[in-house]
């Protein structure tokens, strides 16, 4: 077996000496931690349901695992304790409300359990809620690893920096993109293929409000694109499918893409 050139081996070695703290974190460990954490909140998602008497031990193990990940990032393990003491119950309450909203808003959902077990939109939102809480504690890299894991599994891309209100409903969800500085109010419903994006993707726009704001009770139908940090969708508005929007609309607005219908004289066999 031929060996790679020595100069290429030197390049590979240089990337490992030393690794940056972020590069030293195992994505697989982070993904497993998320799965176990969601299993703690929702026994539906556990391979083997944890007996009630073992829940305290399970919780301690998850906290210890997060502490180890933070230590790899050269951060204090106390942030892990704060997350479990102060954030986890609030995350759980948000997710219970999200699951109930998805069930209430989808005639095809038989139960809340159905949503938790099988809906990709719920898994993406659950991953986001955990990631956002970690981001608010100024923990680097882990939030993106969590939301990109959900992105990989579901096709739903929610940046952990987005601000999303209560009872958020993602129906179908595939292809949804929610950018970093997006602000979403309460009781918002978004269908598949929606983009909440920026008008410009230049680096100069980093750390600015470049994604839209959706007020309470907005509905965005499939494949709509809403762009720009100054774009604000007023409460109780409906944005129809395939709409392209780069300006604000007031509350109670309905915006639709006007399809063009043309009658043809040819029989179906002659359609071009």
Phi, psi and omega in degrees: 000129182286142178270149176293156180304147184297326181292328176291321176298322178298321178297314180297319179295322183295333179285350183248004184221098349264163172284143171292156179306319181295320182289341181279347181282133179277116176304323181299318179296321179294317180296317179296321178299316179299315181299319180290323178296314178294328175295327176296317182284325185230097181302342175306328189266001178274144173293315175234121184295128180290126177299147182307322183291344181261000181300317178301319178295319179299317180296317179297321180295320178294320178295318179297321179296318177295321177301318179296319178296320179292323178296325175297330178273007180061040178245162180288136177291348180296335178295329176294317179298319179296320179300312183287328182280325191247333189256325193296319181295323178292320176301315180300316180297318178298316183289325175299318179291322177299314181297319178296321179294320179295322177293314182295329185267002183231108179300338181278350181276121182283331184196168174296323177302320177303316180297310183297320184286323196233349187273120178298327178299322179292317180297319180296318180292321178298316179297319178298314183301318178293313182297319181297320178297319178294321179297320179295341175267015176061032176272122182278166171058317182301316179302318180291323177298323180290311184288329177286333172296314176296322177301315180297321184279329190244342187078012180250123187248101177246118178290137182297341180280346179299151177252116186237129184281194187281155174057049181278132184240117173254109181264125187068291169090333186306130177085001178290136175233123179237112188284170191303317185258017175297140173238125182236130181281198182275151172059038178266143179234130182232135179260178187298149172078004181284138174243124170250093194235189182255150176286332180227143179245024178288150180299334180298341181273357180301145178064025174239165176280099185240001179243158189287169175243130174248123178281183186298147171060035174272143174241129179241118183273173195305136171066016172287148178236122180235122189234149168106138181290337178269357182279124183231125178261114184295155185301150177062026177265158177234124177251119186285172181296143175068011177289142173247118189226127179231016178222160184287155173229146183285170177304153177065023179273145170243124181239123182232148171276125183274110177283148178257127180247124179239131177274138181243148182273337184292150171290158182308327181291346182254009180295139180261000000 
